[in-house]
Amino acid sequence: MLTTSVERLEGNNAKLTVTVSADQVDLAVTEAYKKISANLRIPGFRKGKVPRPVIDTHVGREQVLMEATEELVESAYREAIIEEDLRTITNPEISVDQPVGEGETFTFSAQLQLRPELALSAYDDITVTVPPAEVSDAEVDAGLDQLRDRVASLEPVEDRGIEAGDFAIISFTGYMDGEPYEGNVVDKSLYELGRGMMPVEFDQGLLGLKAGDETVAEFPMPAESANAEVAGKTARFEITVNEVKIKRLPELNDELAVNFGFDNMESMRADLRASLQQGVAKTYARAKEKAAREELARRLEGDIPAVLSESRAQNMLQSFMKQLENEGLSLDVYCDAYNIKPEEILADIRKDAEENVREDLALESLFRALGMQVTQEDVDATYAELAEGMGTTVDEQRARWGQAQAPVLWEMVMHRKATGWLLENIETVIAEPGAEKAAAAGTKKTTTKKTTKKKTAKKAAEPVEQPVEAPADSQAEPAKKTTRKKAKPAEPSADAPAENA
């Protein structure tokens, strides 16, 4: 049996004092002897059957009591913070005056830094702007155009020069400051203008040329290029145009629909609309929740402890690095590909971490303000949901989380219940179609999406010509973006290290 007390100190600090009964002390000492006996080899005694006096002689009673003390402090501390409903954000500073003694109570203390309980200035009258919940005709038309593009044909043109957006079969030899580089010779490869495969000056040098024409494109590479080997150098490309081609899109008719596995254009359009609607519904739900969390977070009063946001940032960084590893990429390769520096990635992660932590604290403040409670039914339902999602049993989930991770599970429940109330009690304003895309275009970061091919669609024919691959030393610098997946803000990951462990 434990006796606990908490003294609140300045800021988010507290002192926890725990007194353990003599019975628990005796049990801890007994377990310490058993553990040592199981690992001690003494001639004449079976493993695990070494008597206490022999252990005291070979190991020392003081060592046994120290081990009992360590085990007792660890288990009693976990039990005490749960009993006192304390949510720590750093490891405790444990103070022990002396080891345990059989037949005696044992007392220790712990200096804690607690998760802050900040207040909201208000939580009513929240209005958020969200993207449309329904697919527009324009979006369906754009989707059909993408499908048409997949089966487009390339036809040669002889009566005019190259225009923006055209294709061309080209050959070229490239130099950097007059010196050739690896892969600098390209022969009769398909090149699409405006795709960003080469610097814009390269494309400009091709405009107006016809089949058989030759030209030289020469220009300085940017001094801030991600590739230090070409930064500030003069690029020179001696180019020959072998053929000019234009893309021909098929007509939107029943023949095209049949080519994609549909009976007619009407059924193809309906199927595409239904497919797009699934994505729009998810986007709408995510955008609504994120906007609501952000608005609530703006109403949170007080500062966030740096250690809390830094802990979240480290977890997110580990997740990002693991994602790169799974995709077979190194950080250097990723940074070169997207012309971004490692410190910029870290700055983005830290910014996201601070925003996520503030949103979580705001949800917890709302939870308290509404007088909500985490019930055993809530916990059991969460275990059941986790078990179903991961293909395990409820008991396996309980064992996986364990006592030490229980506060994290409680936070998950708190966030979900507060989020549920929030989504039911806010006013939504539908943004004009395309407004969210225009806003996203002005931000620094973008997020790549994985696209799923429609099961009934037939594989589109591809041009026989191989597209030109930009040499590593002359690639255009792509727009900065990141494939980093943001941590789901509504709840901590079951695999993530607990911030309050």
Tab-separated table of C-alpha atoms in Angstrom, residues 378-390 392-394 397-398:
chain	number	residue	atom	x	y	z
A	378	ASP	CA	-13.484	5.022	-22.820
A	379	VAL	CA	-10.201	3.229	-22.139
A	380	ASP	CA	-11.658	-0.195	-22.942
A	381	ALA	CA	-13.139	1.130	-26.194
A	382	THR	CA	-9.763	2.587	-27.167
A	383	TYR	CA	-8.016	-0.721	-26.514
A	384	ALA	CA	-10.648	-2.472	-28.637
A	385	GLU	CA	-10.196	0.018	-31.476
A	386	LEU	CA	-6.412	-0.328	-31.379
A	387	ALA	CA	-6.690	-4.108	-31.328
A	388	GLU	CA	-8.998	-4.135	-34.340
A	389	GLY	CA	-6.822	-1.737	-36.298
A	390	MET	CA	-3.610	-3.670	-35.629
A	392	THR	CA	-4.307	-8.038	-32.206
A	393	THR	CA	-6.325	-8.830	-29.115
A	394	VAL	CA	-7.397	-6.356	-26.451
A	397	GLN	CA	-2.864	-4.034	-26.485
A	398	ARG	CA	-3.134	-3.704	-22.706
